[in-house]
Coordinates of C-alpha atoms in Angstrom, one line a residue:
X1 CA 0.0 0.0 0.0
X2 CA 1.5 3.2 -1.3
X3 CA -0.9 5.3 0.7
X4 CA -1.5 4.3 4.3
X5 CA -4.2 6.0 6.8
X6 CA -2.5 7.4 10.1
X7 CA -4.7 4.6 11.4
X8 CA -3.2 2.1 9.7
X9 CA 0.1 3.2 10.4
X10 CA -0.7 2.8 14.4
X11 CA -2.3 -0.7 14.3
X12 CA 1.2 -1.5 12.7
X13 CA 3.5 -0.3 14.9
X14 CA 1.3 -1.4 17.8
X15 CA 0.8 -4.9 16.6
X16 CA 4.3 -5.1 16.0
X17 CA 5.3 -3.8 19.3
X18 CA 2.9 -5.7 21.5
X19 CA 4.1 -8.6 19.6
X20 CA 7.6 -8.8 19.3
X21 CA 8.3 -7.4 22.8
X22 CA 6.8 -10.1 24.8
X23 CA 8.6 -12.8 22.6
X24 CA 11.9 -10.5 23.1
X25 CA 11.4 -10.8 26.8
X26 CA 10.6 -14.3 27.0
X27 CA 13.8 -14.8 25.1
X28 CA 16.0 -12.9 27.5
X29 CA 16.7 -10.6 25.0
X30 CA 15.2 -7.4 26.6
X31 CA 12.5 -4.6 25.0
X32 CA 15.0 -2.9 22.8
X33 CA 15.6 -6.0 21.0
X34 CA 12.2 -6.7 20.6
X35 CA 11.2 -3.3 19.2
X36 CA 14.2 -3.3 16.9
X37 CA 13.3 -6.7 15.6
X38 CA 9.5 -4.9 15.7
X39 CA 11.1 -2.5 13.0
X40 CA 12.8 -5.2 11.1
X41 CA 9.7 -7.0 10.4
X42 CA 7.5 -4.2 9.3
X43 CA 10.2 -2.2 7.4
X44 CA 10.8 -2.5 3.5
X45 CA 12.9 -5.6 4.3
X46 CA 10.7 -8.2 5.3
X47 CA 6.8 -7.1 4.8
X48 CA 6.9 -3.9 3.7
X49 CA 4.1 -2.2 6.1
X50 CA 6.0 0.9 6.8
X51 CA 7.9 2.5 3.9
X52 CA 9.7 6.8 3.1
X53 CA 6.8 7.5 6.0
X54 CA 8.7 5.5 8.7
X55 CA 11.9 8.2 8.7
X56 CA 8.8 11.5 9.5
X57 CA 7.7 8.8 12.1
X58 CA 11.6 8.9 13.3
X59 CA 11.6 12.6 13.5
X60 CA 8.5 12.6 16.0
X61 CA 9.8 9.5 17.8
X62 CA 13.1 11.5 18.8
X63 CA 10.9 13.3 21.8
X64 CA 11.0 10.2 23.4
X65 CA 14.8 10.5 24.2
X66 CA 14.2 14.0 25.5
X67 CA 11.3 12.4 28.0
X68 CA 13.8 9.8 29.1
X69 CA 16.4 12.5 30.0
X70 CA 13.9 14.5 31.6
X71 CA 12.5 11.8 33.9
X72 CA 16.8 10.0 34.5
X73 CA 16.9 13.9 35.7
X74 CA 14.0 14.3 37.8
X75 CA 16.0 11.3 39.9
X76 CA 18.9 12.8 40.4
X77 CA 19.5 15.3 42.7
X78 CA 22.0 18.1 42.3
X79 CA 24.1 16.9 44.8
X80 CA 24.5 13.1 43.3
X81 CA 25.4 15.2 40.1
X82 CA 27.9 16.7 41.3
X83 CA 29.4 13.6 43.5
X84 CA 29.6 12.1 39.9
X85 CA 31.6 15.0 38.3
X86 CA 34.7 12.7 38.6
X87 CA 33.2 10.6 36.7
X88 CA 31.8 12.4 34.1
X89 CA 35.1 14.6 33.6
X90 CA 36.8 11.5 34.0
X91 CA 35.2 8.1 32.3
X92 CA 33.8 10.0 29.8
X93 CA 36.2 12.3 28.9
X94 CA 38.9 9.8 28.6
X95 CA 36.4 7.6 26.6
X96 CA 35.5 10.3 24.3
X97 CA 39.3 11.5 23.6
X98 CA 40.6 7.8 23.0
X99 CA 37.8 6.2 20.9
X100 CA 37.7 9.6 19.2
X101 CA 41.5 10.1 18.4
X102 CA 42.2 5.7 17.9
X103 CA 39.1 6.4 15.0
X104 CA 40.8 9.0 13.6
X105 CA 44.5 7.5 13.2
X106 CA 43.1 4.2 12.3
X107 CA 40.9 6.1 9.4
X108 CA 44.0 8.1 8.6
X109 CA 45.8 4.7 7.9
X110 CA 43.5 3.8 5.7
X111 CA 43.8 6.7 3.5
X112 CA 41.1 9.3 4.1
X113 CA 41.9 13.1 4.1
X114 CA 42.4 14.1 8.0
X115 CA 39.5 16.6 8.0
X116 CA 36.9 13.6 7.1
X117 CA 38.5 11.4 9.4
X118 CA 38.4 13.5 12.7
X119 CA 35.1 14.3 11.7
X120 CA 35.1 10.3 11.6
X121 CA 36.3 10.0 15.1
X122 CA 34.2 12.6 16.8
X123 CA 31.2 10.6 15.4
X124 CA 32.2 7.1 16.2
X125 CA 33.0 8.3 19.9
X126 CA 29.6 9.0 20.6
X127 CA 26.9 6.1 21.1
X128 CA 23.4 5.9 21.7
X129 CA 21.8 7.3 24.7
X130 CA 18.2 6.1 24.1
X131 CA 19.4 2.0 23.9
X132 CA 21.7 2.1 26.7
X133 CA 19.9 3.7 29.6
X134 CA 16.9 1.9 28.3
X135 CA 18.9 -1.2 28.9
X136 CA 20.0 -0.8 32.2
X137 CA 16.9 0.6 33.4
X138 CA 15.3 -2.5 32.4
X139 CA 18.0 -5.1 34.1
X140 CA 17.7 -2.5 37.3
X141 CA 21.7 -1.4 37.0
X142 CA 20.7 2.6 37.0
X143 CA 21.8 2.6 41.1
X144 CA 24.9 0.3 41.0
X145 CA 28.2 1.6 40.6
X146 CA 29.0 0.0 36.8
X147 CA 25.3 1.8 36.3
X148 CA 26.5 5.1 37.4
X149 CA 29.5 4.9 35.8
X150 CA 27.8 4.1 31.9
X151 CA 25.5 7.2 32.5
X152 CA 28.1 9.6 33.8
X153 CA 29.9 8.5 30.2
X154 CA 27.0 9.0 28.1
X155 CA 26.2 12.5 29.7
X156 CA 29.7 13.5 28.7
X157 CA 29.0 12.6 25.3
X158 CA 25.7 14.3 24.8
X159 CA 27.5 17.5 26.4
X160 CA 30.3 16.6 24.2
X161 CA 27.6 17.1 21.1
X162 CA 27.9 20.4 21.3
X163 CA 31.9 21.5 20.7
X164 CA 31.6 19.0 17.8
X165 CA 28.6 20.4 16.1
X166 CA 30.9 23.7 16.6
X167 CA 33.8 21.6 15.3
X168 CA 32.2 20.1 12.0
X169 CA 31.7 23.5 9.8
X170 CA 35.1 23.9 10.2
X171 CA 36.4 20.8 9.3
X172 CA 33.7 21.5 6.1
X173 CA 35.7 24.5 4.8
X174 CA 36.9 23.9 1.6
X175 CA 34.1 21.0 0.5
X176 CA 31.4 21.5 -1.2
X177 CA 28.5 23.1 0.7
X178 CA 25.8 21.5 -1.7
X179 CA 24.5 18.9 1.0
X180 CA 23.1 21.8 3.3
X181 CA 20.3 21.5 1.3
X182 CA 17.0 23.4 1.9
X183 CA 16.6 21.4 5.0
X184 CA 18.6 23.8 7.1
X185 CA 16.6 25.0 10.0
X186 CA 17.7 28.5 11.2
X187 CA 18.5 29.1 14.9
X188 CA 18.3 32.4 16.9
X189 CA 22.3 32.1 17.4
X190 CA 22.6 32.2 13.5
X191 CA 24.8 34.8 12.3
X192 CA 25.6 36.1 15.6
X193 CA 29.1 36.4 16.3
X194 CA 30.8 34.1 18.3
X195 CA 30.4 35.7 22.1
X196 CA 26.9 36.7 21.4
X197 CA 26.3 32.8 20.6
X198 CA 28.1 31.8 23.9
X199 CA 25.9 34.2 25.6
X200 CA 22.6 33.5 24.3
X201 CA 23.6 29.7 25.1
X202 CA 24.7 30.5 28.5
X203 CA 21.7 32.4 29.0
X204 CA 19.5 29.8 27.9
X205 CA 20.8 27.7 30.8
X206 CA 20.1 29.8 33.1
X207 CA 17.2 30.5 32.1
X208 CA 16.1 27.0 32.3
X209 CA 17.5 26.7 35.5
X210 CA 16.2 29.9 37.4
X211 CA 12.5 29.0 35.5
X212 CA 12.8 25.5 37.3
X213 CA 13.5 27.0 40.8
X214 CA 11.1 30.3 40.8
X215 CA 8.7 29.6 38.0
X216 CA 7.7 26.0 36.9
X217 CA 7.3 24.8 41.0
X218 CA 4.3 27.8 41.8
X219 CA 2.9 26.7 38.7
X220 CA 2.7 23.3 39.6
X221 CA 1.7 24.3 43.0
X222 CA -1.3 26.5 41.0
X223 CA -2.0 23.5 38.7
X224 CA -2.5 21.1 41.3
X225 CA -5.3 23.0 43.4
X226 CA -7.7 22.0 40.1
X227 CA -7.4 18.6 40.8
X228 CA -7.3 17.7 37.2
X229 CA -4.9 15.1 36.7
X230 CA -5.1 15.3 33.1
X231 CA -4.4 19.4 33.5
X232 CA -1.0 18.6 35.7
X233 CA -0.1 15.9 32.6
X234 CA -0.8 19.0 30.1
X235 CA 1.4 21.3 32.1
X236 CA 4.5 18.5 32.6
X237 CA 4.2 18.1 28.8
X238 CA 4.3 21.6 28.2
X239 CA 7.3 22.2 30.1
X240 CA 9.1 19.1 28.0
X241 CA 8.0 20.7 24.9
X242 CA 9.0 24.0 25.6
X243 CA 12.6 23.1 26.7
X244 CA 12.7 21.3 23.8
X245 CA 11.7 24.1 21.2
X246 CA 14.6 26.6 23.7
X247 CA 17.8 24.2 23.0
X248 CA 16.8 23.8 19.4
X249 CA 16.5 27.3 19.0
X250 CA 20.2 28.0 20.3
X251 CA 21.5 25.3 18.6
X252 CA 21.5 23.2 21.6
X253 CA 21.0 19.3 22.4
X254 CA 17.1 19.4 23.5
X255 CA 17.9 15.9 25.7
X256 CA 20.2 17.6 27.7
X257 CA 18.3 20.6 28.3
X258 CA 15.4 18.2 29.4
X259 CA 17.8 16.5 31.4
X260 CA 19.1 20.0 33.3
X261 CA 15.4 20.7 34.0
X262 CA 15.1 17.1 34.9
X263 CA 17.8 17.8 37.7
X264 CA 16.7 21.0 38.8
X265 CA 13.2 19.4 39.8
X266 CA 14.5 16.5 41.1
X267 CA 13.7 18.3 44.6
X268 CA 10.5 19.7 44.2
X269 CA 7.7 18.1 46.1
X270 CA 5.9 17.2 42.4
X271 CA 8.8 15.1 41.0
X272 CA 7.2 11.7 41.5
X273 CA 3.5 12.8 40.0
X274 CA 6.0 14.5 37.4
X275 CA 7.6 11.2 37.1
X276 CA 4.6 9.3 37.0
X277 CA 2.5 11.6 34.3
X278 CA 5.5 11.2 31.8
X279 CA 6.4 8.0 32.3
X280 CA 3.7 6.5 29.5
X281 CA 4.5 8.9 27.2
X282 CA 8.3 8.2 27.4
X283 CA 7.3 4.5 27.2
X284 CA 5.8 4.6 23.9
X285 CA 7.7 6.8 22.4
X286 CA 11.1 5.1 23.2
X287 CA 9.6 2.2 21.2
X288 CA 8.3 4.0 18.4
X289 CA 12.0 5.4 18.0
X290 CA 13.3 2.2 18.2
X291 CA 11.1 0.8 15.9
X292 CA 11.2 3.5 13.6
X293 CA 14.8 3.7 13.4
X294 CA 15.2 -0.1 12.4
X295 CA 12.2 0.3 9.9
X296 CA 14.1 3.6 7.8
X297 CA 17.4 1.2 7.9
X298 CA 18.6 0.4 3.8
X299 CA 18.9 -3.3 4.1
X300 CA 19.5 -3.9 0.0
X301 CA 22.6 -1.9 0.6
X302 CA 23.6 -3.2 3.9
X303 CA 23.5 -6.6 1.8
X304 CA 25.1 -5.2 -1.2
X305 CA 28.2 -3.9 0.5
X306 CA 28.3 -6.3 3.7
X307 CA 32.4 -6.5 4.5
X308 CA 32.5 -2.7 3.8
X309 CA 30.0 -1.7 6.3
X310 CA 30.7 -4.4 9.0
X311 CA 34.3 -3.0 8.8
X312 CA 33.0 0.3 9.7
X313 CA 31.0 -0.6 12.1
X314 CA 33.5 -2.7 14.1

């Protein structure tokens, strides 16, 4: 079916979701497995249900990392954050330098120009938050000490996001400029110079931050005398969405600006309804993302070039 009703569309991922997961789990495999297999199945490769539409899905689906970091942040307290500055400094910058520099020599070796291959490195140094914190949230390794340790790492990295996204026009100088399409979504830091940027980003933090101590908590306070529940589940997905929209505008990593909110609530006498009211919505769109992401995959070439693009992978 070329043209699918939204309806459709949802009775597909569902199906494949409330299918696949349960078999995943039963295997000992875990959910992400089973909603990656989910996306397998329905993609282009197998049956075909979800075609081009599955990568718009993908673009939606994304929020779902944002409510993750949101709700990891609304259970960490500032001061566990900052016991774990060791860690993140530490763990993840070392792992960030060294997988990030041994990428680049090794794709040096191998002939590419250097600008392609540290842009190479800083990619492959990076992995994904979504998969791994849905993993250990799942085996119940969040509060051990191996737990703490992967999540101080992959914080680093999403911070690290943003020098490289600073790094990569540079390291574009020179090439050709045709693949910024007309895609490119403007920013409010665009064409500012340099300081300005830093200060509106700055700024932007702040903001977040003094909004979460003096703002969002009497608003919550004023929400909660309705007694609507749906009305306090509005307002928490308001505040997500409107973080969200803030990074993006300054060029900014909306997960970890959910996740500094996230930490700046963690406090407030509403984090577990908080918690509680995102939750669902986190759920399903985690596995909607997975699935999505797995269903946009280009399996005819993965097959046509298979020793290329295991090498790069490994």
């Amino acid at each position: 079916m070329d043209q699918q009703s939204f309806f459709f569309q949802a009775m597909v991922y569902l199906a494949a979701a409330v299918i696949m997961v349960p078999v995943a789990k039963r295997m000992g495999l875990g959910s992400v497995l089973g909603y990656l297999l989910a996306g397998i199945l329905i993609g282009p490769a197998v049956f075909g249900f979800i075609g081009k539409e599955g990568e718009d899905i993908l673009h939606f689906a994304e929020f779902g990392v944002v409510m993750m970091l949101f709700v990891i942040g609304l259970e960490l307290e500032p001061e566990l954050l900052w016991r774990l500055r060791k860690s993140i400094l530490g763990l993840g910058g070392l792992q960030v330098i060294i997988t990030g520099a041994g990428v680049t020599l090794i794709a040096i070796a191998l002939g590419l120009p250097w600008r392609q291959a540290v842009a190479l490195g800083m990619i492959l140094s990076l992995s994904s938050t979504a998969i791994v914190l849905q993993s250990l949230n799942e085996k119940g390794l969040m509060k051990t000490a191996a737990g703490q340790s992967s999540f101080s790492v992959l914080l680093f990295q999403d911070i690290a996001v943003i020098p490289m996204l600073a790094l990569f026009p540079l390291l574009a100088s020179g090439q050709p400029q045709a693949i910024a399409g007309e895609h490119h979504t403007k920013t409010l830091v665009e064409g500012l110079p340099r300081w300005a940027q830093t200060l509106v980003v700055l700024g932007s933090v702040a903001l977040i931050i003094l909004a979460g101590r003096f703002l969002v908590r009497p608003l919550f306070r004023v929400v909660a005398r309705t007694r609507l529940r749906e009305v306090f589940t509005a307002t928490a997905l308001f505040l997500v969405v409107s973080i969200a929209v803030l990074m993006t505008q300054v060029g900014l990593s909306p997960a970890l600006g959910a996740f500094l909110a996230g930490v700046v609530l963690a406090d407030s006498e509403y984090r577990h309804e908080l918690e509680s009211d995102i939750d669902p919505f986190k759920g399903l769109l985690l596995g909607l993302f997975f699935i999505a992401v797995v269903a946009s995959i280009d399996f005819h070439l993965v097959m046509s070039q298979p020793l290329v693009i295991s090498g790069l992978g490994l």
